Amino acid sequence: MFHGSMVALVTPMHNDGSIDLAALDRLLEWHIAQGTHAIVAVGTTGESSTLDFDEHCAMLRHTVAKVAGRVPVIAGTGANATAEAIALTQCALEAGADACLLVTPYYNKPTQEGLYRHYKAIAEAVPIPQILYNVPGRTACDMLPATVERLAGIANIVGIKEASGHIERVKELVARCGSQLDVLSGEDAINLDVIAAGGKGTISVTANVAPRAMSMALAAALKGDMATAREINRPLEELHKVLFLEANPIPVKWALAEMGMIGRALRLPLTELSAQYHERVRNALQQAGCL
C-alpha cells in the first residue's frame, strides 16, 4: 500500500525547544519537490518520545494540512501503553493521516502474546491502515515473525517496518506473510537487499538529507533495475553509516543544520552531535552531493 522512499522526518525545533513550524513547512515542500514517496511524521526520528500528547497531535494536524494530499502522510503513533497508542492513533485518524506507524512497546518488554493483543486492540479500535514497527535495538522488544504472521490476518494491518538489521529476518517475513502485508526496510544500509528479498520500500533516515537520490534508488529497485539502484545508492553508503554514529536523530539533525535546512536544536536528553564526528558526517554529506 505504501511503497518506495518514505522519509522518517525530523521535527525542527527552535533553541528554546519549541517546534519550528516554518522550518517544518520548508522540509515538507522540499521532500515533495524532491520525489519522496511518503512522509512519516513524529516517529523516532521526529523525537516523538519528547513531545507531549497535545504537541504530537498538533504536529500531525499541521503536517497533514501542509502536505494536502500530495503524498501520503504516515503518523507515528506508537506507545508502550496500549491505551495511549489507541488515543494517538485516533488523533491521527481525525487529523486525516493516511496510515499509522506503531513501534513495539518499549521498556515494559511484553511477551509475544502481549504484542499480539496490543496491536490487535489498536487495529480494532481505530479504522486506519496500520504499519507495525520492529526495532529491537531501541525497544528491548523483538516481535517475532510468527507474531507478525498472526497480525497479518487483521485487515487494516498493512505493513511492517523491520529494523532488526538482519536480512534473514526480512526474508522470513516475506515468506510468511508478504502476500498479506508489505515488508519495509528500517535500516538504510540494507534497503536494496530488502527490496531484492521482496520488500516494498524503506522508512528512511537518510532520505532526510538525500531525498531525491533515495527516491530514485528505491524506484529503480522496485522496477527490478538493481544495477541502476546500486549505482545511485553507492555515494550514499557512508551516509547510511554516519547518520547512526550517535543515537538517531542526533546526527541527521546536525547534518540538516549543516545543509542550512533547520537549526541545531534537539530536546533533552538528546544533545548536539559530538565534535569528534563533525568532519566525518560533513565528508559523507559532500560525498553524497548534499553539500
PDB file of N, CA and C in Angstrom, residues 103-144:
ATOM      1  N   VAL A 103       5.380   1.580  16.784  1.00  0.00           N
ATOM      2  CA  VAL A 103       6.542   0.887  17.303  1.00  0.00           C
ATOM      3  C   VAL A 103       6.122  -0.118  18.373  1.00  0.00           C
ATOM      4  N   THR A 104       6.890  -1.194  18.513  1.00  0.00           N
ATOM      5  CA  THR A 104       6.612  -2.146  19.582  1.00  0.00           C
ATOM      6  C   THR A 104       6.752  -1.458  20.935  1.00  0.00           C
ATOM      7  N   PRO A 105       5.934  -1.830  21.910  1.00  0.00           N
ATOM      8  CA  PRO A 105       6.044  -1.220  23.240  1.00  0.00           C
ATOM      9  C   PRO A 105       7.457  -1.384  23.804  1.00  0.00           C
ATOM     10  N   TYR A 106       8.015  -0.271  24.228  1.00  0.00           N
ATOM     11  CA  TYR A 106       9.393  -0.225  24.701  1.00  0.00           C
ATOM     12  C   TYR A 106       9.413  -0.266  26.233  1.00  0.00           C
ATOM     13  N   TYR A 107      10.489  -0.682  26.778  1.00  0.00           N
ATOM     14  CA  TYR A 107      10.799  -0.712  28.201  1.00  0.00           C
ATOM     15  C   TYR A 107      10.042  -1.789  28.971  1.00  0.00           C
ATOM     16  N   ASN A 108       8.724  -1.944  28.768  1.00  0.00           N
ATOM     17  CA  ASN A 108       7.993  -2.927  29.573  1.00  0.00           C
ATOM     18  C   ASN A 108       8.123  -4.363  29.067  1.00  0.00           C
ATOM     19  N   LYS A 109       8.741  -4.577  27.892  1.00  0.00           N
ATOM     20  CA  LYS A 109       9.138  -5.904  27.412  1.00  0.00           C
ATOM     21  C   LYS A 109       7.992  -6.930  27.435  1.00  0.00           C
ATOM     22  N   PRO A 110       6.952  -6.701  26.627  1.00  0.00           N
ATOM     23  CA  PRO A 110       5.832  -7.643  26.593  1.00  0.00           C
ATOM     24  C   PRO A 110       6.220  -8.978  25.959  1.00  0.00           C
ATOM     25  N   THR A 111       5.420  -9.994  26.256  1.00  0.00           N
ATOM     26  CA  THR A 111       5.564 -11.286  25.591  1.00  0.00           C
ATOM     27  C   THR A 111       5.035 -11.182  24.166  1.00  0.00           C
ATOM     28  N   GLN A 112       5.242 -12.243  23.388  1.00  0.00           N
ATOM     29  CA  GLN A 112       4.702 -12.263  22.026  1.00  0.00           C
ATOM     30  C   GLN A 112       3.166 -12.205  22.059  1.00  0.00           C
ATOM     31  N   GLU A 113       2.553 -12.846  23.037  1.00  0.00           N
ATOM     32  CA  GLU A 113       1.096 -12.770  23.172  1.00  0.00           C
ATOM     33  C   GLU A 113       0.663 -11.351  23.505  1.00  0.00           C
ATOM     34  N   GLY A 114       1.457 -10.686  24.374  1.00  0.00           N
ATOM     35  CA  GLY A 114       1.157  -9.297  24.692  1.00  0.00           C
ATOM     36  C   GLY A 114       1.257  -8.394  23.472  1.00  0.00           C
ATOM     37  N   LEU A 115       2.258  -8.624  22.641  1.00  0.00           N
ATOM     38  CA  LEU A 115       2.392  -7.849  21.410  1.00  0.00           C
ATOM     39  C   LEU A 115       1.196  -8.079  20.496  1.00  0.00           C
ATOM     40  N   TYR A 116       0.796  -9.321  20.356  1.00  0.00           N
ATOM     41  CA  TYR A 116      -0.357  -9.632  19.501  1.00  0.00           C
ATOM     42  C   TYR A 116      -1.602  -8.901  20.000  1.00  0.00           C
ATOM     43  N   ARG A 117      -1.856  -8.962  21.272  1.00  0.00           N
ATOM     44  CA  ARG A 117      -3.064  -8.330  21.815  1.00  0.00           C
ATOM     45  C   ARG A 117      -2.990  -6.810  21.729  1.00  0.00           C
ATOM     46  N   HIS A 118      -1.802  -6.259  21.937  1.00  0.00           N
ATOM     47  CA  HIS A 118      -1.593  -4.814  21.832  1.00  0.00           C
ATOM     48  C   HIS A 118      -1.982  -4.323  20.438  1.00  0.00           C
ATOM     49  N   TYR A 119      -1.392  -4.921  19.422  1.00  0.00           N
ATOM     50  CA  TYR A 119      -1.657  -4.467  18.053  1.00  0.00           C
ATOM     51  C   TYR A 119      -3.079  -4.784  17.611  1.00  0.00           C
ATOM     52  N   LYS A 120      -3.598  -5.903  18.029  1.00  0.00           N
ATOM     53  CA  LYS A 120      -4.976  -6.264  17.691  1.00  0.00           C
ATOM     54  C   LYS A 120      -5.945  -5.246  18.286  1.00  0.00           C
ATOM     55  N   ALA A 121      -5.682  -4.838  19.516  1.00  0.00           N
ATOM     56  CA  ALA A 121      -6.567  -3.867  20.170  1.00  0.00           C
ATOM     57  C   ALA A 121      -6.554  -2.526  19.433  1.00  0.00           C
ATOM     58  N   ILE A 122      -5.381  -2.080  19.015  1.00  0.00           N
ATOM     59  CA  ILE A 122      -5.300  -0.801  18.303  1.00  0.00           C
ATOM     60  C   ILE A 122      -6.010  -0.895  16.958  1.00  0.00           C
ATOM     61  N   ALA A 123      -5.750  -1.976  16.230  1.00  0.00           N
ATOM     62  CA  ALA A 123      -6.360  -2.147  14.911  1.00  0.00           C
ATOM     63  C   ALA A 123      -7.874  -2.207  15.002  1.00  0.00           C
ATOM     64  N   GLU A 124      -8.388  -2.857  16.033  1.00  0.00           N
ATOM     65  CA  GLU A 124      -9.840  -2.967  16.185  1.00  0.00           C
ATOM     66  C   GLU A 124     -10.462  -1.665  16.668  1.00  0.00           C
ATOM     67  N   ALA A 125      -9.680  -0.852  17.387  1.00  0.00           N
ATOM     68  CA  ALA A 125     -10.228   0.386  17.947  1.00  0.00           C
ATOM     69  C   ALA A 125     -10.261   1.530  16.939  1.00  0.00           C
ATOM     70  N   VAL A 126      -9.306   1.545  15.996  1.00  0.00           N
ATOM     71  CA  VAL A 126      -9.178   2.698  15.093  1.00  0.00           C
ATOM     72  C   VAL A 126      -9.085   2.204  13.646  1.00  0.00           C
ATOM     73  N   PRO A 127     -10.074   2.520  12.809  1.00  0.00           N
ATOM     74  CA  PRO A 127     -10.118   2.006  11.427  1.00  0.00           C
ATOM     75  C   PRO A 127      -9.249   2.820  10.475  1.00  0.00           C
ATOM     76  N   ILE A 128      -7.933   2.689  10.631  1.00  0.00           N
ATOM     77  CA  ILE A 128      -6.971   3.349   9.747  1.00  0.00           C
ATOM     78  C   ILE A 128      -5.896   2.318   9.411  1.00  0.00           C
ATOM     79  N   PRO A 129      -5.329   2.361   8.207  1.00  0.00           N
ATOM     80  CA  PRO A 129      -4.235   1.429   7.896  1.00  0.00           C
ATOM     81  C   PRO A 129      -3.095   1.580   8.889  1.00  0.00           C
ATOM     82  N   GLN A 130      -2.537   0.456   9.335  1.00  0.00           N
ATOM     83  CA  GLN A 130      -1.518   0.474  10.377  1.00  0.00           C
ATOM     84  C   GLN A 130      -0.303  -0.350   9.953  1.00  0.00           C
ATOM     85  N   ILE A 131       0.881   0.198  10.259  1.00  0.00           N
ATOM     86  CA  ILE A 131       2.152  -0.437   9.937  1.00  0.00           C
ATOM     87  C   ILE A 131       2.852  -0.772  11.246  1.00  0.00           C
ATOM     88  N   LEU A 132       3.178  -2.023  11.434  1.00  0.00           N
ATOM     89  CA  LEU A 132       3.925  -2.461  12.605  1.00  0.00           C
ATOM     90  C   LEU A 132       5.366  -1.970  12.481  1.00  0.00           C
ATOM     91  N   TYR A 133       6.033  -1.814  13.621  1.00  0.00           N
ATOM     92  CA  TYR A 133       7.414  -1.311  13.594  1.00  0.00           C
ATOM     93  C   TYR A 133       8.225  -2.067  14.627  1.00  0.00           C
ATOM     94  N   ASN A 134       9.163  -2.866  14.125  1.00  0.00           N
ATOM     95  CA  ASN A 134      10.009  -3.678  14.990  1.00  0.00           C
ATOM     96  C   ASN A 134      11.433  -3.144  14.963  1.00  0.00           C
ATOM     97  N   VAL A 135      11.898  -2.638  16.107  1.00  0.00           N
ATOM     98  CA  VAL A 135      13.251  -2.092  16.193  1.00  0.00           C
ATOM     99  C   VAL A 135      13.848  -2.494  17.537  1.00  0.00           C
ATOM    100  N   PRO A 136      14.214  -3.765  17.670  1.00  0.00           N
ATOM    101  CA  PRO A 136      14.628  -4.294  18.972  1.00  0.00           C
ATOM    102  C   PRO A 136      15.841  -3.608  19.573  1.00  0.00           C
ATOM    103  N   GLY A 137      16.702  -3.031  18.757  1.00  0.00           N
ATOM    104  CA  GLY A 137      17.866  -2.347  19.288  1.00  0.00           C
ATOM    105  C   GLY A 137      17.522  -1.132  20.126  1.00  0.00           C
ATOM    106  N   ARG A 138      16.333  -0.571  19.913  1.00  0.00           N
ATOM    107  CA  ARG A 138      15.903   0.599  20.688  1.00  0.00           C
ATOM    108  C   ARG A 138      14.886   0.232  21.759  1.00  0.00           C
ATOM    109  N   THR A 139      14.092  -0.787  21.520  1.00  0.00           N
ATOM    110  CA  THR A 139      12.946  -1.039  22.395  1.00  0.00           C
ATOM    111  C   THR A 139      13.162  -2.166  23.393  1.00  0.00           C
ATOM    112  N   ALA A 140      14.211  -2.973  23.216  1.00  0.00           N
ATOM    113  CA  ALA A 140      14.416  -4.186  24.027  1.00  0.00           C
ATOM    114  C   ALA A 140      13.226  -5.132  23.887  1.00  0.00           C
ATOM    115  N   CYS A 141      12.639  -5.129  22.694  1.00  0.00           N
ATOM    116  CA  CYS A 141      11.460  -5.962  22.422  1.00  0.00           C
ATOM    117  C   CYS A 141      11.522  -6.375  20.960  1.00  0.00           C
ATOM    118  N   ASP A 142      11.559  -7.671  20.712  1.00  0.00           N
ATOM    119  CA  ASP A 142      11.665  -8.183  19.351  1.00  0.00           C
ATOM    120  C   ASP A 142      10.378  -8.910  18.986  1.00  0.00           C
ATOM    121  N   MET A 143       9.644  -8.365  18.014  1.00  0.00           N
ATOM    122  CA  MET A 143       8.419  -9.011  17.556  1.00  0.00           C
ATOM    123  C   MET A 143       8.791 -10.067  16.514  1.00  0.00           C
ATOM    124  N   LEU A 144       8.538 -11.322  16.842  1.00  0.00           N
ATOM    125  CA  LEU A 144       8.992 -12.431  16.018  1.00  0.00           C
ATOM    126  C   LEU A 144       8.085 -12.643  14.811  1.00  0.00           C
TER     127      LEU A 144
END
